[in-house]
Short mmCIF file of C-alpha atoms and ligand atoms in Angstrom, two decimals:
data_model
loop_
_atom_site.label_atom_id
_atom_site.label_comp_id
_atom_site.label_asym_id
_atom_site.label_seq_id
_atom_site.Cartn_x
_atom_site.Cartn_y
_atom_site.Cartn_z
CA UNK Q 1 76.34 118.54 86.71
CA UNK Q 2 79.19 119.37 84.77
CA UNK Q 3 82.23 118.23 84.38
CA UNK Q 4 82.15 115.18 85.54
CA UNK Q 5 84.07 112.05 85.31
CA UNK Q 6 82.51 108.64 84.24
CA UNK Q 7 84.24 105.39 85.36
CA UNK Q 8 83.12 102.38 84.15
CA UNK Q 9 83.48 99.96 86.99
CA UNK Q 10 82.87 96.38 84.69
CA UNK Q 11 86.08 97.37 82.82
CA UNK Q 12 88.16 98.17 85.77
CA UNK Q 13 87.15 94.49 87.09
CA UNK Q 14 87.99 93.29 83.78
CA UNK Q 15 91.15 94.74 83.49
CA UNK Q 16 92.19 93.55 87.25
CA UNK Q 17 90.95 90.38 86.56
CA UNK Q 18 93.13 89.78 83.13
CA UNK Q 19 96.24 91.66 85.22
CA UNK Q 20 95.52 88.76 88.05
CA UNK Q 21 95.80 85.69 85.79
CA UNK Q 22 98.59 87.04 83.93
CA UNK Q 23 100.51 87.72 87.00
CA UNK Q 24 99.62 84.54 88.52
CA UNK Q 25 101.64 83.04 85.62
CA UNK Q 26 104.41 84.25 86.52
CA UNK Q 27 104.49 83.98 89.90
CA UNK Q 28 103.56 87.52 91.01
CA UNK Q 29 100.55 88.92 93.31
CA UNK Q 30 99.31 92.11 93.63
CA UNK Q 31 98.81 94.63 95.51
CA UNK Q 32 96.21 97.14 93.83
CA UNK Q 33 97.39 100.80 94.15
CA UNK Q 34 94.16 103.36 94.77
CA UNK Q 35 96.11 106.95 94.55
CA UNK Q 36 95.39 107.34 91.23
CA UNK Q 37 91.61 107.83 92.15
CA UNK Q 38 92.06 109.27 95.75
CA UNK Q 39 91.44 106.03 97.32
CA UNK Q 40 87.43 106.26 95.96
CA UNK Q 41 85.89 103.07 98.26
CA UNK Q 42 83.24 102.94 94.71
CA UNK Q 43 86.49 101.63 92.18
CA UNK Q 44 89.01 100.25 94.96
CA UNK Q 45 85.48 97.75 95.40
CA UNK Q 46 86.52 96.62 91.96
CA UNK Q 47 90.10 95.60 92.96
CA UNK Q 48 88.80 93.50 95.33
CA UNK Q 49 85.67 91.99 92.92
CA UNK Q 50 88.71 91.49 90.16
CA UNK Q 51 90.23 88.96 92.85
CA UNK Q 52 92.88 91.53 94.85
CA UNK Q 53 93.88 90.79 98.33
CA UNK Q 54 96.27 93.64 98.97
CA UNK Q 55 95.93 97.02 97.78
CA UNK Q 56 98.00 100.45 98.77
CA UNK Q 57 97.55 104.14 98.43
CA UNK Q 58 100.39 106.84 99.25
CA UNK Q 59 98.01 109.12 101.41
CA UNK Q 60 96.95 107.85 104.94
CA UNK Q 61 93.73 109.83 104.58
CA UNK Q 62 92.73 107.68 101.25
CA UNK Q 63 93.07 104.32 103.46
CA UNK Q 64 91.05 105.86 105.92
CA UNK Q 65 88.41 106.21 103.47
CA UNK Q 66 89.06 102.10 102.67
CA UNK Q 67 88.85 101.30 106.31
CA UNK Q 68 85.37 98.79 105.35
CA UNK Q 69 86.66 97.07 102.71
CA UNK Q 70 88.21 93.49 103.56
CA UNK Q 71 91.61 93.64 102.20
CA UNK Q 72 95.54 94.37 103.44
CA UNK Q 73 95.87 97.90 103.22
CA UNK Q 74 99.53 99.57 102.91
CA UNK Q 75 100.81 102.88 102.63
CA UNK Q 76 102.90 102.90 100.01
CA UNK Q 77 105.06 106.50 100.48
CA UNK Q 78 107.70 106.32 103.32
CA UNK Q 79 105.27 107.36 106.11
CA UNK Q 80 105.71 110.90 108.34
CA UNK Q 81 106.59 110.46 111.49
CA UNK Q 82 103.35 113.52 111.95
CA UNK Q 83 101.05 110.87 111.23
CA UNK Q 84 102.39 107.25 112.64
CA UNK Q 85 98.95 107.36 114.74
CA UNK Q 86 96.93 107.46 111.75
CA UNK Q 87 99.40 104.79 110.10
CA UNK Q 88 98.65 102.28 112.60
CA UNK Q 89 95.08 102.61 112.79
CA UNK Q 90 93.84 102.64 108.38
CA UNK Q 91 97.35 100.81 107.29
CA UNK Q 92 98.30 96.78 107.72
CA UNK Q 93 101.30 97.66 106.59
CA UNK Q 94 104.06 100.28 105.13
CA UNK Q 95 106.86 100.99 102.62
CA UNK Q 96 109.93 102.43 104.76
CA UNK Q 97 113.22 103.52 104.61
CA UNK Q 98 113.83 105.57 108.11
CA UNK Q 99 114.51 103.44 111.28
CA UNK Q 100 113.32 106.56 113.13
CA UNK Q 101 110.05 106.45 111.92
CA UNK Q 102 109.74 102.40 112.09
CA UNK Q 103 110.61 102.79 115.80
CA UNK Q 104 107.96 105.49 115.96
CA UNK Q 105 105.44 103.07 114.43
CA UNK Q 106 106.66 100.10 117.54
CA UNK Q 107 106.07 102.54 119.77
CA UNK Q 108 102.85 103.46 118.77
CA UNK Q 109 101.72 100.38 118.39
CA UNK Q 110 102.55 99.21 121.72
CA UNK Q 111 101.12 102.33 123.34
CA UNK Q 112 98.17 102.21 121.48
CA UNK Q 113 97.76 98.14 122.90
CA UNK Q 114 96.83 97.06 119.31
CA UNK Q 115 97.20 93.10 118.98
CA UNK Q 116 98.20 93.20 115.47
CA UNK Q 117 101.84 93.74 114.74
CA UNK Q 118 102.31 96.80 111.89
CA UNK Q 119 104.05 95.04 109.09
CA UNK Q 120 106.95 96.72 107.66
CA UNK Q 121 109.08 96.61 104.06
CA UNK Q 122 112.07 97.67 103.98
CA UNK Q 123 113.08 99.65 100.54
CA UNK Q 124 115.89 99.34 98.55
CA UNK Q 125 117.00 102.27 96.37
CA UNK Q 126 118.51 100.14 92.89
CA UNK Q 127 119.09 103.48 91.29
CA UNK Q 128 115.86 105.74 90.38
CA UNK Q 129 116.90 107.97 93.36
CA UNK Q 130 113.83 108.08 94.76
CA UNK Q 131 113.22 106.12 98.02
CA UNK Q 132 115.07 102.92 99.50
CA UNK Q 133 118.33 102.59 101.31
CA UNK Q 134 121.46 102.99 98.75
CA UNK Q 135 123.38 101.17 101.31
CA UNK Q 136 122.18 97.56 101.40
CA UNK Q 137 124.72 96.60 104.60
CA UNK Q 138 122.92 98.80 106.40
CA UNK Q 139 119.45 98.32 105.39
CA UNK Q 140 120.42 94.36 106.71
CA UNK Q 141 121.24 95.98 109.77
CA UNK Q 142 117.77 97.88 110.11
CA UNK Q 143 116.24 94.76 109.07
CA UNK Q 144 117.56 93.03 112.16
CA UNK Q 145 116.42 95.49 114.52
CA UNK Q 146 113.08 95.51 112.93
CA UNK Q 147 112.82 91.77 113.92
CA UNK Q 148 113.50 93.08 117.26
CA UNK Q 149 111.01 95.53 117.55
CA UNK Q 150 107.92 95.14 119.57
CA UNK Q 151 104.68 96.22 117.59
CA UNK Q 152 106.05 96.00 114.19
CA UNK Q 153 106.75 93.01 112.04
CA UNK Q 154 109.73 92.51 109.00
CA UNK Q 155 107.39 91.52 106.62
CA UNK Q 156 109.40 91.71 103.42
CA UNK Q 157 111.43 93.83 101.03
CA UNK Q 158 110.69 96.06 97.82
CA UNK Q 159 112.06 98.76 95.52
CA UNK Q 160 110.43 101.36 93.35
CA UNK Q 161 111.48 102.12 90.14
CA UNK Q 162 110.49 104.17 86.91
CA UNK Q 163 108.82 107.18 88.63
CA UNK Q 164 111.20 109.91 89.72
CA UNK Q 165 114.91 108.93 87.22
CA UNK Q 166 113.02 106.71 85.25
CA UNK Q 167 115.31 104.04 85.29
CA UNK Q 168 114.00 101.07 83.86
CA UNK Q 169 113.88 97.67 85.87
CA UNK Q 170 115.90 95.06 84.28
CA UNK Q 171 116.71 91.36 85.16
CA UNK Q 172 120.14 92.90 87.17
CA UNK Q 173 118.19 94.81 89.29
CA UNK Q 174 115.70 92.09 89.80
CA UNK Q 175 118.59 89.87 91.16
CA UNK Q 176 120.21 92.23 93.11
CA UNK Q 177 116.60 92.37 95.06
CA UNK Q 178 116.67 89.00 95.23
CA UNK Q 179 119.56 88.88 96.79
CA UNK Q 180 118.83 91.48 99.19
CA UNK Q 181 116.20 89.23 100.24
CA UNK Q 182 118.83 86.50 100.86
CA UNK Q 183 120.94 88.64 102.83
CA UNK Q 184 118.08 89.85 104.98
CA UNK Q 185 116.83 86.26 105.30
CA UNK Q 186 120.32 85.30 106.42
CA UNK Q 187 120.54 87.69 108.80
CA UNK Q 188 116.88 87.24 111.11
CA UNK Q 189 117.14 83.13 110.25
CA UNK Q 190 113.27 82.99 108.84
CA UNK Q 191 111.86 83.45 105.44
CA UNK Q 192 110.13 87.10 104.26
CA UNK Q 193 106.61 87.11 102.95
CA UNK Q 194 106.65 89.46 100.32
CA UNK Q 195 109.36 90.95 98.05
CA UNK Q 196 107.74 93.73 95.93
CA UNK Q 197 109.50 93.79 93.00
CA UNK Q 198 107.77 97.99 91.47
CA UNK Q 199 105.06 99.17 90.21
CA UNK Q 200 103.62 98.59 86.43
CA UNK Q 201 106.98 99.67 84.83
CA UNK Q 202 108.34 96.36 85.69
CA UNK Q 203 105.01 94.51 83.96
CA UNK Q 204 107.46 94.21 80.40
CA UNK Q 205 110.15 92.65 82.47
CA UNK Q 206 107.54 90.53 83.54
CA UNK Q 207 106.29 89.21 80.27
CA UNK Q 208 109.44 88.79 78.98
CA UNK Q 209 110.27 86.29 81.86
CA UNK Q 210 112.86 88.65 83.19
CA UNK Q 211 111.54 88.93 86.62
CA UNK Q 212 114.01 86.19 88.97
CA UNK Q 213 112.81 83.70 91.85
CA UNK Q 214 112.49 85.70 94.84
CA UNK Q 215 110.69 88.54 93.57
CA UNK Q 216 106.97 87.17 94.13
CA UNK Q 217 104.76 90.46 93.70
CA UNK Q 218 104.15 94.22 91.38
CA UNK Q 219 102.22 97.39 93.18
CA UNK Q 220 99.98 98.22 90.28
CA UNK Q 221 97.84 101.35 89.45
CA UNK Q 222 98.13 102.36 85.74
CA UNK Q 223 98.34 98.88 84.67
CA UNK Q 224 94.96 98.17 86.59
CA UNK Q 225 93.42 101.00 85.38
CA UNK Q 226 94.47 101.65 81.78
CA UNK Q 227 96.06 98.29 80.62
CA UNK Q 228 98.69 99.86 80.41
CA UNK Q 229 102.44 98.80 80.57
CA UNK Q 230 105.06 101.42 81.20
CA UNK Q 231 108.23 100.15 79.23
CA UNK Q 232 106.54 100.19 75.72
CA UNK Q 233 103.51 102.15 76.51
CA UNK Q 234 101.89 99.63 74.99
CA UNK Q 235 98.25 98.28 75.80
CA UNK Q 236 97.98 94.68 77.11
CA UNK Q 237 95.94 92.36 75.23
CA UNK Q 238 92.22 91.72 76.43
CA UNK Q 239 91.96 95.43 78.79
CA UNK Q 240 89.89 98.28 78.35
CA UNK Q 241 91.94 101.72 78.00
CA UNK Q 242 88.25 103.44 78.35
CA UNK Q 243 87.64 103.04 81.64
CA UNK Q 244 87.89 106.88 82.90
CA UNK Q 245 85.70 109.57 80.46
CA UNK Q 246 85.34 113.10 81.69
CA UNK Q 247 82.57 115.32 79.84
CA UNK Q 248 82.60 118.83 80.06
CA UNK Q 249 80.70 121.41 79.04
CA UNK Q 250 80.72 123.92 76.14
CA UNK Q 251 80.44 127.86 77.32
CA UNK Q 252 81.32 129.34 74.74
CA UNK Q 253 81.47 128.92 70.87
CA UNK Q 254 82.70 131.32 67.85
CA UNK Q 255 84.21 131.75 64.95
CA UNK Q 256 88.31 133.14 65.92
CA UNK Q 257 91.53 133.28 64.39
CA UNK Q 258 93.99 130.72 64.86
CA UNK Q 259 96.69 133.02 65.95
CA UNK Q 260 96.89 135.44 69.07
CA UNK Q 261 97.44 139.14 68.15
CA UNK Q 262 98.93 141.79 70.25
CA UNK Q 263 102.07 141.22 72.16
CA UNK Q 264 102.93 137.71 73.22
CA UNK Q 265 103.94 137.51 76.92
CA UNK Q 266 105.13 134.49 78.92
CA UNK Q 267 102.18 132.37 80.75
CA UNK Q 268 102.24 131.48 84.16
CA UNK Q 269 105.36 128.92 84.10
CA UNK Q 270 107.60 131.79 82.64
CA UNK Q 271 107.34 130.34 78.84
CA UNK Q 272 106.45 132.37 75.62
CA UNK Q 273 103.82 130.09 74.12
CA UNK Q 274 103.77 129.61 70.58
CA UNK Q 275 100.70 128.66 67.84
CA UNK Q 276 99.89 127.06 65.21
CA UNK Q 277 98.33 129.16 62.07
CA UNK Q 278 95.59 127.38 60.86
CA UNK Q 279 94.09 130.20 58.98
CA UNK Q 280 92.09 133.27 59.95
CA UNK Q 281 88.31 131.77 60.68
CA UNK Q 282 88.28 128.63 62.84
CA UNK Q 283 85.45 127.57 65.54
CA UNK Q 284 86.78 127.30 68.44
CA UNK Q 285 84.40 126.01 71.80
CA UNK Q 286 85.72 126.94 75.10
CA UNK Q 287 84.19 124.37 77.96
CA UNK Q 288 83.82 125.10 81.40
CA UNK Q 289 87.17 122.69 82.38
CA UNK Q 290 90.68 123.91 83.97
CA UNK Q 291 93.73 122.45 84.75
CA UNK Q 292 92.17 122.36 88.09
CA UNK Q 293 90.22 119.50 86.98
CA UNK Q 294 92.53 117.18 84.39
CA UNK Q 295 95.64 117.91 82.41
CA UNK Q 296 95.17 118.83 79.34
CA UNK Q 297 98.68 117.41 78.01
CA UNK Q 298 97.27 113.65 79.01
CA UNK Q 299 93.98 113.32 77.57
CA UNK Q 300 92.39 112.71 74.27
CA UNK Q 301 89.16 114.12 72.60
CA UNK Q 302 87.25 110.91 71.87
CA UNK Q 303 85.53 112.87 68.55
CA UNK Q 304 88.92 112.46 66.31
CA UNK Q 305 88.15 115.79 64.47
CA UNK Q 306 88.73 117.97 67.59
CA UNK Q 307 92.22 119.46 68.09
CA UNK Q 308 93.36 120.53 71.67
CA UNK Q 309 94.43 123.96 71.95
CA UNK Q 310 95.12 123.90 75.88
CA UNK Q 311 93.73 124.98 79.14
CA UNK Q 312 94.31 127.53 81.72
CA UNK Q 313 92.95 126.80 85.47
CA UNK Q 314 89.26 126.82 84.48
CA UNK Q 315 89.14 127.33 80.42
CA UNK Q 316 89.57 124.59 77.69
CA UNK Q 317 90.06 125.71 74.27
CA UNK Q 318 89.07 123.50 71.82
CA UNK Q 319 89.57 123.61 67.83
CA UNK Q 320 85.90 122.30 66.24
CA UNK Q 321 86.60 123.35 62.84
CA UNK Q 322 87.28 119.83 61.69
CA UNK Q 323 84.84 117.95 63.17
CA UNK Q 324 81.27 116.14 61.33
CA UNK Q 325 79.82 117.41 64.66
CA UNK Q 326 77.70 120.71 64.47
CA UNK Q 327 78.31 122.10 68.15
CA UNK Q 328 76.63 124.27 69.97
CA UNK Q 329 76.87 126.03 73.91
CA UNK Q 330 75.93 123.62 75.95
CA UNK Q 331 77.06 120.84 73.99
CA UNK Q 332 79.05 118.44 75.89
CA UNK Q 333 82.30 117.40 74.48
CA UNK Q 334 84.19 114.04 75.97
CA UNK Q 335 87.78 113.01 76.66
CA UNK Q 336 89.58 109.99 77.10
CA UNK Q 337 91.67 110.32 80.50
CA UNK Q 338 95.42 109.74 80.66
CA UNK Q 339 97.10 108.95 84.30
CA UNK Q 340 97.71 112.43 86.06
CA UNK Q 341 94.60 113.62 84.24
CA UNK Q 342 92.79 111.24 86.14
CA UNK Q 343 94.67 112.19 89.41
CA UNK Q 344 93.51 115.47 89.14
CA UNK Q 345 90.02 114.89 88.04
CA UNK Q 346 89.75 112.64 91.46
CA UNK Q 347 91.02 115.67 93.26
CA UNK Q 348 89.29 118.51 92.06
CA UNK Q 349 86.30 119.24 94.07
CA UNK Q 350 84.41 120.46 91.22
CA UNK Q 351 84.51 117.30 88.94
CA UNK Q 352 81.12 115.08 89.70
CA UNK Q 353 82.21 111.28 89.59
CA UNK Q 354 79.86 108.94 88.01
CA UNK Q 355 79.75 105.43 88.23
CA UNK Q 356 78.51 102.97 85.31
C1 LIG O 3 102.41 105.12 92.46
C2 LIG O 3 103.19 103.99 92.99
C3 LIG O 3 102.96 102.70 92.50
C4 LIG O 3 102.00 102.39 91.38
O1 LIG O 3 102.51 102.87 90.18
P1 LIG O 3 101.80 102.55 88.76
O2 LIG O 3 102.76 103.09 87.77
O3 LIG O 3 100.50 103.28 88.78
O4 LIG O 3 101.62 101.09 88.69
C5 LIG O 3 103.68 101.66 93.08
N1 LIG O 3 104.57 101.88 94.06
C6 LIG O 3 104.81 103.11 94.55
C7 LIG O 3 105.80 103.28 95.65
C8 LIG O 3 104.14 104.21 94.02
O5 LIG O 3 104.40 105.44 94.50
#
């Protein structure tokens, strides 16, 4: 059935395994993040065969779909206080910023009788606006009634970083977590067990040796996945960047213009598209693929003569002129999967998944 995505599951341990050592050489663990393929039990398998311990999604209902597998599970988006019983039951622990969902958590815990304590990090916001406490006083403060809490344990501190302003981590920001740390120790008189210094955007600061004592661990999903750091957008050495391929299917195949004609009106996000002209008589394949299923601004034809025209929610236009390849309907054409392309694919309901 197509389209479906093909995920090579030896490269994925590959890559987590090379991600592991080099980590380990600086200090750093991991915890594996699983959103990027809705929390699929088949590749989050390969975290844990790669040598992962820890791994985290940002949707309850993907840990629920983890529940077998033996590792520390955490959500890693502030939780909603709509679904604290959920939390407590498919997540070890949780990335949070609202005392009045923490408390929510104790109480839950306690009234739910569970032995094990829910652990809880406390986030720091160092600037990308996105989650964390701005006000480090007072996330000391929640930090000490945390220790207090029945049903919920301080288990450490973290920030994000690089996802909503984009704002790169540096060695600064890596201090000023490691002092937060300090102050938090300070404060409950014990040590924290993790302090979770972002996600793969900070993997450059790693290599460089920019990441301080104090900061012992990255949440990593593209890295894992693609070999991919964020800073450079560069590949790391000795990872597969092939490890997600959707096919799809050609419908329909003929011989068009390159340019529109009529009256050009705005699509669907209130923009006039524009075209290229390539001349008057190119092939052009349309394949049964939408932006339902992938993104067609992150993802890659892997036969280099085949130029992306776009896609509207269940057409792909494709450019064949150019290619050695004689196509014909029913052909099936392949792609090379970017980040959010992958995302999607995961979540549409109409993409088959295939494991190799
Ligand atoms: C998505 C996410 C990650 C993982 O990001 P990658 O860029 O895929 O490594 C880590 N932490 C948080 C809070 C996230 O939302």
């Amino acid at each position: 059935m197509y389209p479906r995505v093909i995920v090579n599951r030896k490269h994925v341990v590959h890559n987590v395994r090379t991600l592991k050592n080099l980590c380990a050489e600086h200090g750093i663990r991991i915890v594996g993040i699983t959103k990027v393929f809705s929390g699929d039990p088949e590749i989050a398998k390969c975290y844990i065969e790669g040598g992962l311990e820890m791994i985290g999604d940002s949707r309850v209902e993907n840990l629920k779909r983890l529940q077998d597998l033996s590792a520390e599970k955490w959500l890693i988006r502030p939780p909603m206080l709509s679904e604290v019983a959920d939390l407590v039951a498919y997540a070890d622990a949780s990335l949070n910023s609202e005392l009045e969902v923490i408390r929510a958590i104790s109480d839950e815990v306690v009234k739910k009788g569970i032995s094990e304590s829910h652990k809880v990090i406390l986030m720091a916001d160092l600037g990308d606006i996105r989650e964390g406490y701005v006000d480090y006083d007072e996330l000391v403060e929640v930090a000490k009634e945390v220790e207090s809490l029945p049903g919920v344990y301080l288990y450490g501190v973290g920030v994000n970083l690089t996802c909503f302003s984009f704002i790169t981590p540096d060695e600064s920001k890596m201090s000023d977590l490691a002092l937060i740390r300090r102050r938090v120790e300070d404060a409950i008189g014990r040590k924290l067990d993790i302090v979770s210094g972002g996600n793969s955007g900070t993997l450059a600061l790693m290599l460089e040796g920019g990441i301080c004592d104090g900061v012992d661990s990255l949440r990593l999903g593209e890295s894992l996945l693609f070999g991919k750091e964020r800073r450079h957008y560069s590949y790391l050495p000795d990872t597969y960047k092939d490890t997600f391929k959707l096919e799809c299917e050609i419908v329909e195949l003929k011989h068009k213009p390159s340019l529109p004609w009529g009256n050009i009106g705005a699509d669907s996000y209130g923009v006039v598209p524009t075209f290229t002209d390539r001349g008057n008589d190119r092939v052009k394949a349309i394949c049964a693929l939408g932006k339902q299923d992938f993104d067609p601004e992150i993802c890659t034809p892997l036969d280099p003569g085949i130029i992306m025209l776009g896609a509207s929610s269940d057409h792909l236009m494709l450019d064949v002129t150019d290619s050695d390849r004689d196509y014909k309907v029913g052909d099936i054409i392949e792609l090379e999967l970017g980040y959010f392309s992958v995302m999607r694919a995961f979540t549409s309901k109409y993409v088959e998944k295939v494991y190799i």
